[in-house]
Amino acid sequence: MIEKYQKPAEHDDGLRLHQNEHTGGCSPKVLEALASLGAQQVGFYPPYDAATRACAGYLGVDPDRLSLLNGLDEGIMATAVGYLRPRPGSDRPEAIIPDPAFEILAFDTEVVGGRPIRVEPNADFTFPLDRVLDEITPHTRVVFITNPNNPTGVLTPLESIRAVAARVPKDAIVFVDEAYAEFSGVSLIPELERLPNVVVGRTFSKAFGLAGLRIGAITGHPDALEPIRLAVPVYSVNIAAVVAVQAALQDLAYMEQYRAEVEESKTRLYAACDRLGLRYWKSAANFVLVNAGERAERLAQGAAARGIYVRNRSKEPGLEGCLRVGAGVVAHTERCIDVFEEVLCGAE
Ligand SMILES: Cc1ncc(COP(=O)(O)O)c(C=O)c1O
């Protein structure tokens, strides 16, 4: 039996720092574009050419090498369907997943009948290259690498991804999840022409604040993309997302400003952790993994009682005592820091 995916709680009564969203929301240009949608646009099946070209232009790839997705989540599920389903007469396909990982990777692998091969992290959460290479077998079909990783925010060296790509079997791919690449400024996309067995998934949920509309993209060599494309429903991206992503990409200044806020927020959060005696990992994303040790539960619950929601991952193997805290809009981070100080210092 597959364990049901535990969706994070739908908190709508406080500050949501538990799902790495842009808590300031999307650009005003996106709202204008949505408001200008006409009745016929809503009445017709959505056209994808212009949005595909806009996304391809933003990522610097040929439009033929990019497909839109109903969120990167869809790309992960489509990859599982395309690569990890057992075929008649063959063994159970394997997906290598370095831990700690975005939970959906193992979940989707199991849903389609594949076998997740979990790889233990290094103590400092750097990429465990040797152990990943050791796990590659003729049954490997996908190696999932999230860069920077969620929930740690730690970057994977591109050299390690190249090494994995050089080692996987002929009919396997490396799926690089770059959901947070706008914040790290690091991407494998410029190299994809030379890496035909690597696909890169991106999302507009995080840096562009479009999570509620569900829009992402996947890019890579057309042959590697083909099994994934076959598994994406023909009209999975709706017209609101189509117009929104184009508007968002015409207002890159809005995204850049958020990126600057994320940097400032992380600096302030690190300083607060130092003051409070909390360990943390330097993050290349818009969140910080904080180790509150035995205080984790009290901190998460105390913050929630004050309307600040963070992701409590302290019960998961390898993440004992850890909370993941969104670090975006500076004013929101300041509220979070005040509450952390109140919960931890007020009660001691
Ligand atoms: C690593 C990673 N991949 C994919 C996603 C999902 O992105 P989307 O909202 O585009 O489905 C998330 C969202 O939290 C994520 O952290």
JSON list of C-alpha atoms in Angstrom, two decimals, residues 189-324:
[
{"chain": "A", "resi": 189, "resn": "ILE", "atom": "CA", "xyz": [19.99, 24.70, -18.88]},
{"chain": "A", "resi": 190, "resn": "PRO", "atom": "CA", "xyz": [22.82, 26.34, -20.90]},
{"chain": "A", "resi": 191, "resn": "GLU", "atom": "CA", "xyz": [24.52, 22.91, -21.05]},
{"chain": "A", "resi": 192, "resn": "LEU", "atom": "CA", "xyz": [21.53, 20.83, -22.08]},
{"chain": "A", "resi": 193, "resn": "GLU", "atom": "CA", "xyz": [22.52, 20.71, -25.76]},
{"chain": "A", "resi": 194, "resn": "ARG", "atom": "CA", "xyz": [25.52, 18.63, -24.64]},
{"chain": "A", "resi": 195, "resn": "LEU", "atom": "CA", "xyz": [23.56, 16.55, -22.12]},
{"chain": "A", "resi": 196, "resn": "PRO", "atom": "CA", "xyz": [20.90, 14.70, -24.12]},
{"chain": "A", "resi": 197, "resn": "ASN", "atom": "CA", "xyz": [19.86, 12.53, -21.17]},
{"chain": "A", "resi": 198, "resn": "VAL", "atom": "CA", "xyz": [19.20, 15.41, -18.77]},
{"chain": "A", "resi": 199, "resn": "VAL", "atom": "CA", "xyz": [15.88, 17.24, -18.48]},
{"chain": "A", "resi": 200, "resn": "VAL", "atom": "CA", "xyz": [15.35, 20.33, -16.36]},
{"chain": "A", "resi": 201, "resn": "GLY", "atom": "CA", "xyz": [12.05, 21.25, -14.71]},
{"chain": "A", "resi": 202, "resn": "ARG", "atom": "CA", "xyz": [11.20, 24.82, -13.73]},
{"chain": "A", "resi": 203, "resn": "THR", "atom": "CA", "xyz": [8.26, 26.47, -12.01]},
{"chain": "A", "resi": 204, "resn": "PHE", "atom": "CA", "xyz": [6.69, 29.92, -11.96]},
{"chain": "A", "resi": 205, "resn": "SER", "atom": "CA", "xyz": [5.19, 29.20, -8.53]},
{"chain": "A", "resi": 206, "resn": "LYS", "atom": "CA", "xyz": [8.10, 30.47, -6.50]},
{"chain": "A", "resi": 207, "resn": "ALA", "atom": "CA", "xyz": [10.05, 33.47, -7.83]},
{"chain": "A", "resi": 208, "resn": "PHE", "atom": "CA", "xyz": [7.11, 34.68, -9.94]},
{"chain": "A", "resi": 209, "resn": "GLY", "atom": "CA", "xyz": [4.36, 34.13, -7.37]},
{"chain": "A", "resi": 210, "resn": "LEU", "atom": "CA", "xyz": [2.07, 32.11, -9.65]},
{"chain": "A", "resi": 211, "resn": "ALA", "atom": "CA", "xyz": [1.57, 29.04, -7.44]},
{"chain": "A", "resi": 212, "resn": "GLY", "atom": "CA", "xyz": [-2.21, 29.43, -7.42]},
{"chain": "A", "resi": 213, "resn": "LEU", "atom": "CA", "xyz": [-2.38, 29.34, -11.21]},
{"chain": "A", "resi": 214, "resn": "ARG", "atom": "CA", "xyz": [-0.19, 26.22, -11.64]},
{"chain": "A", "resi": 215, "resn": "ILE", "atom": "CA", "xyz": [2.39, 26.82, -14.34]},
{"chain": "A", "resi": 216, "resn": "GLY", "atom": "CA", "xyz": [5.80, 25.30, -14.93]},
{"chain": "A", "resi": 217, "resn": "ALA", "atom": "CA", "xyz": [7.93, 24.11, -17.80]},
{"chain": "A", "resi": 218, "resn": "ILE", "atom": "CA", "xyz": [10.25, 21.29, -18.73]},
{"chain": "A", "resi": 219, "resn": "THR", "atom": "CA", "xyz": [13.14, 21.43, -21.16]},
{"chain": "A", "resi": 220, "resn": "GLY", "atom": "CA", "xyz": [15.69, 19.06, -22.61]},
{"chain": "A", "resi": 221, "resn": "HIS", "atom": "CA", "xyz": [16.49, 17.00, -25.68]},
{"chain": "A", "resi": 222, "resn": "PRO", "atom": "CA", "xyz": [13.26, 16.15, -27.57]},
{"chain": "A", "resi": 223, "resn": "ASP", "atom": "CA", "xyz": [14.01, 12.41, -27.35]},
{"chain": "A", "resi": 224, "resn": "ALA", "atom": "CA", "xyz": [14.38, 12.58, -23.57]},
{"chain": "A", "resi": 225, "resn": "LEU", "atom": "CA", "xyz": [11.26, 14.72, -23.30]},
{"chain": "A", "resi": 226, "resn": "GLU", "atom": "CA", "xyz": [9.11, 12.52, -25.50]},
{"chain": "A", "resi": 227, "resn": "PRO", "atom": "CA", "xyz": [7.96, 9.96, -22.87]},
{"chain": "A", "resi": 228, "resn": "ILE", "atom": "CA", "xyz": [7.19, 12.84, -20.51]},
{"chain": "A", "resi": 229, "resn": "ARG", "atom": "CA", "xyz": [5.26, 14.80, -23.15]},
{"chain": "A", "resi": 230, "resn": "LEU", "atom": "CA", "xyz": [3.12, 11.76, -23.90]},
{"chain": "A", "resi": 231, "resn": "ALA", "atom": "CA", "xyz": [2.08, 11.67, -20.25]},
{"chain": "A", "resi": 232, "resn": "VAL", "atom": "CA", "xyz": [1.05, 15.34, -19.99]},
{"chain": "A", "resi": 233, "resn": "PRO", "atom": "CA", "xyz": [-2.65, 15.87, -20.72]},
{"chain": "A", "resi": 234, "resn": "VAL", "atom": "CA", "xyz": [-3.09, 17.81, -23.97]},
{"chain": "A", "resi": 235, "resn": "TYR", "atom": "CA", "xyz": [-4.71, 20.88, -22.37]},
{"chain": "A", "resi": 236, "resn": "SER", "atom": "CA", "xyz": [-3.39, 20.67, -18.83]},
{"chain": "A", "resi": 237, "resn": "VAL", "atom": "CA", "xyz": [-2.37, 24.35, -18.62]},
{"chain": "A", "resi": 238, "resn": "ASN", "atom": "CA", "xyz": [-5.36, 26.68, -18.45]},
{"chain": "A", "resi": 239, "resn": "ILE", "atom": "CA", "xyz": [-5.81, 30.05, -20.16]},
{"chain": "A", "resi": 240, "resn": "ALA", "atom": "CA", "xyz": [-5.34, 32.06, -16.95]},
{"chain": "A", "resi": 241, "resn": "ALA", "atom": "CA", "xyz": [-1.91, 30.50, -16.46]},
{"chain": "A", "resi": 242, "resn": "VAL", "atom": "CA", "xyz": [-1.09, 31.05, -20.14]},
{"chain": "A", "resi": 243, "resn": "VAL", "atom": "CA", "xyz": [-1.71, 34.80, -20.01]},
{"chain": "A", "resi": 244, "resn": "ALA", "atom": "CA", "xyz": [-0.26, 35.14, -16.51]},
{"chain": "A", "resi": 245, "resn": "VAL", "atom": "CA", "xyz": [3.10, 33.61, -17.32]},
{"chain": "A", "resi": 246, "resn": "GLN", "atom": "CA", "xyz": [3.54, 35.92, -20.32]},
{"chain": "A", "resi": 247, "resn": "ALA", "atom": "CA", "xyz": [2.70, 38.97, -18.20]},
{"chain": "A", "resi": 248, "resn": "ALA", "atom": "CA", "xyz": [5.02, 37.80, -15.43]},
{"chain": "A", "resi": 249, "resn": "LEU", "atom": "CA", "xyz": [7.88, 37.41, -17.90]},
{"chain": "A", "resi": 250, "resn": "GLN", "atom": "CA", "xyz": [7.30, 40.94, -19.14]},
{"chain": "A", "resi": 251, "resn": "ASP", "atom": "CA", "xyz": [7.85, 42.24, -15.62]},
{"chain": "A", "resi": 252, "resn": "LEU", "atom": "CA", "xyz": [11.16, 40.67, -14.66]},
{"chain": "A", "resi": 253, "resn": "ALA", "atom": "CA", "xyz": [11.89, 43.72, -12.49]},
{"chain": "A", "resi": 254, "resn": "TYR", "atom": "CA", "xyz": [9.17, 42.53, -10.09]},
{"chain": "A", "resi": 255, "resn": "MET", "atom": "CA", "xyz": [10.84, 39.14, -9.80]},
{"chain": "A", "resi": 256, "resn": "GLU", "atom": "CA", "xyz": [14.29, 40.71, -9.37]},
{"chain": "A", "resi": 257, "resn": "GLN", "atom": "CA", "xyz": [13.00, 42.83, -6.53]},
{"chain": "A", "resi": 258, "resn": "TYR", "atom": "CA", "xyz": [11.64, 39.76, -4.78]},
{"chain": "A", "resi": 259, "resn": "ARG", "atom": "CA", "xyz": [14.97, 38.04, -5.30]},
{"chain": "A", "resi": 260, "resn": "ALA", "atom": "CA", "xyz": [16.69, 40.94, -3.52]},
{"chain": "A", "resi": 261, "resn": "GLU", "atom": "CA", "xyz": [14.19, 40.68, -0.66]},
{"chain": "A", "resi": 262, "resn": "VAL", "atom": "CA", "xyz": [14.90, 36.97, -0.36]},
{"chain": "A", "resi": 263, "resn": "GLU", "atom": "CA", "xyz": [18.62, 37.68, 0.02]},
{"chain": "A", "resi": 264, "resn": "GLU", "atom": "CA", "xyz": [17.98, 40.28, 2.72]},
{"chain": "A", "resi": 265, "resn": "SER", "atom": "CA", "xyz": [15.48, 38.00, 4.47]},
{"chain": "A", "resi": 266, "resn": "LYS", "atom": "CA", "xyz": [17.97, 35.15, 4.61]},
{"chain": "A", "resi": 267, "resn": "THR", "atom": "CA", "xyz": [20.65, 37.43, 6.07]},
{"chain": "A", "resi": 268, "resn": "ARG", "atom": "CA", "xyz": [18.24, 38.55, 8.79]},
{"chain": "A", "resi": 269, "resn": "LEU", "atom": "CA", "xyz": [17.05, 35.03, 9.50]},
{"chain": "A", "resi": 270, "resn": "TYR", "atom": "CA", "xyz": [20.62, 33.73, 9.83]},
{"chain": "A", "resi": 271, "resn": "ALA", "atom": "CA", "xyz": [21.41, 36.54, 12.27]},
{"chain": "A", "resi": 272, "resn": "ALA", "atom": "CA", "xyz": [18.29, 35.73, 14.29]},
{"chain": "A", "resi": 273, "resn": "CYS", "atom": "CA", "xyz": [19.24, 32.04, 14.39]},
{"chain": "A", "resi": 274, "resn": "ASP", "atom": "CA", "xyz": [22.73, 33.00, 15.63]},
{"chain": "A", "resi": 275, "resn": "ARG", "atom": "CA", "xyz": [21.18, 35.11, 18.41]},
{"chain": "A", "resi": 276, "resn": "LEU", "atom": "CA", "xyz": [18.76, 32.32, 19.37]},
{"chain": "A", "resi": 277, "resn": "GLY", "atom": "CA", "xyz": [21.32, 29.53, 19.25]},
{"chain": "A", "resi": 278, "resn": "LEU", "atom": "CA", "xyz": [19.59, 27.76, 16.35]},
{"chain": "A", "resi": 279, "resn": "ARG", "atom": "CA", "xyz": [21.64, 25.89, 13.77]},
{"chain": "A", "resi": 280, "resn": "TYR", "atom": "CA", "xyz": [20.86, 26.53, 10.08]},
{"chain": "A", "resi": 281, "resn": "TRP", "atom": "CA", "xyz": [22.12, 25.71, 6.63]},
{"chain": "A", "resi": 282, "resn": "LYS", "atom": "CA", "xyz": [23.03, 28.53, 4.25]},
{"chain": "A", "resi": 283, "resn": "SER", "atom": "CA", "xyz": [20.35, 28.39, 1.58]},
{"chain": "A", "resi": 284, "resn": "ALA", "atom": "CA", "xyz": [20.43, 29.12, -2.14]},
{"chain": "A", "resi": 285, "resn": "ALA", "atom": "CA", "xyz": [16.61, 29.19, -2.22]},
{"chain": "A", "resi": 286, "resn": "ASN", "atom": "CA", "xyz": [13.79, 31.27, -0.69]},
{"chain": "A", "resi": 287, "resn": "PHE", "atom": "CA", "xyz": [13.65, 29.29, 2.53]},
{"chain": "A", "resi": 288, "resn": "VAL", "atom": "CA", "xyz": [16.02, 28.27, 5.30]},
{"chain": "A", "resi": 289, "resn": "LEU", "atom": "CA", "xyz": [16.25, 24.91, 7.07]},
{"chain": "A", "resi": 290, "resn": "VAL", "atom": "CA", "xyz": [16.61, 25.62, 10.77]},
{"chain": "A", "resi": 291, "resn": "ASN", "atom": "CA", "xyz": [17.57, 23.02, 13.35]},
{"chain": "A", "resi": 292, "resn": "ALA", "atom": "CA", "xyz": [15.81, 23.91, 16.58]},
{"chain": "A", "resi": 293, "resn": "GLY", "atom": "CA", "xyz": [16.66, 20.53, 18.15]},
{"chain": "A", "resi": 294, "resn": "GLU", "atom": "CA", "xyz": [14.37, 19.69, 21.05]},
{"chain": "A", "resi": 295, "resn": "ARG", "atom": "CA", "xyz": [12.76, 23.12, 20.77]},
{"chain": "A", "resi": 296, "resn": "ALA", "atom": "CA", "xyz": [11.42, 22.39, 17.27]},
{"chain": "A", "resi": 297, "resn": "GLU", "atom": "CA", "xyz": [7.93, 21.32, 18.23]},
{"chain": "A", "resi": 298, "resn": "ARG", "atom": "CA", "xyz": [7.48, 24.16, 20.69]},
{"chain": "A", "resi": 299, "resn": "LEU", "atom": "CA", "xyz": [8.76, 26.67, 18.15]},
{"chain": "A", "resi": 300, "resn": "ALA", "atom": "CA", "xyz": [6.53, 25.43, 15.32]},
{"chain": "A", "resi": 301, "resn": "GLN", "atom": "CA", "xyz": [3.46, 25.27, 17.53]},
{"chain": "A", "resi": 302, "resn": "GLY", "atom": "CA", "xyz": [4.15, 28.56, 19.29]},
{"chain": "A", "resi": 303, "resn": "ALA", "atom": "CA", "xyz": [4.64, 30.29, 15.94]},
{"chain": "A", "resi": 304, "resn": "ALA", "atom": "CA", "xyz": [1.43, 28.75, 14.56]},
{"chain": "A", "resi": 305, "resn": "ALA", "atom": "CA", "xyz": [-0.50, 29.90, 17.61]},
{"chain": "A", "resi": 306, "resn": "ARG", "atom": "CA", "xyz": [0.70, 33.42, 16.72]},
{"chain": "A", "resi": 307, "resn": "GLY", "atom": "CA", "xyz": [-0.30, 33.09, 13.07]},
{"chain": "A", "resi": 308, "resn": "ILE", "atom": "CA", "xyz": [3.11, 32.21, 11.56]},
{"chain": "A", "resi": 309, "resn": "TYR", "atom": "CA", "xyz": [3.18, 28.89, 9.77]},
{"chain": "A", "resi": 310, "resn": "VAL", "atom": "CA", "xyz": [6.48, 27.11, 9.15]},
{"chain": "A", "resi": 311, "resn": "ARG", "atom": "CA", "xyz": [7.03, 23.58, 7.91]},
{"chain": "A", "resi": 312, "resn": "ASN", "atom": "CA", "xyz": [7.81, 21.18, 10.72]},
{"chain": "A", "resi": 313, "resn": "ARG", "atom": "CA", "xyz": [9.93, 18.36, 9.28]},
{"chain": "A", "resi": 314, "resn": "SER", "atom": "CA", "xyz": [11.46, 17.43, 12.60]},
{"chain": "A", "resi": 315, "resn": "LYS", "atom": "CA", "xyz": [9.94, 13.95, 12.67]},
{"chain": "A", "resi": 316, "resn": "GLU", "atom": "CA", "xyz": [11.52, 12.84, 9.39]},
{"chain": "A", "resi": 317, "resn": "PRO", "atom": "CA", "xyz": [14.64, 10.66, 9.31]},
{"chain": "A", "resi": 318, "resn": "GLY", "atom": "CA", "xyz": [17.73, 12.84, 8.93]},
{"chain": "A", "resi": 319, "resn": "LEU", "atom": "CA", "xyz": [15.76, 16.02, 9.68]},
{"chain": "A", "resi": 320, "resn": "GLU", "atom": "CA", "xyz": [15.33, 15.57, 13.44]},
{"chain": "A", "resi": 321, "resn": "GLY", "atom": "CA", "xyz": [14.68, 18.95, 15.03]},
{"chain": "A", "resi": 322, "resn": "CYS", "atom": "CA", "xyz": [14.39, 20.74, 11.68]},
{"chain": "A", "resi": 323, "resn": "LEU", "atom": "CA", "xyz": [11.89, 23.36, 10.58]},
{"chain": "A", "resi": 324, "resn": "ARG", "atom": "CA", "xyz": [11.79, 24.87, 7.10]}
]
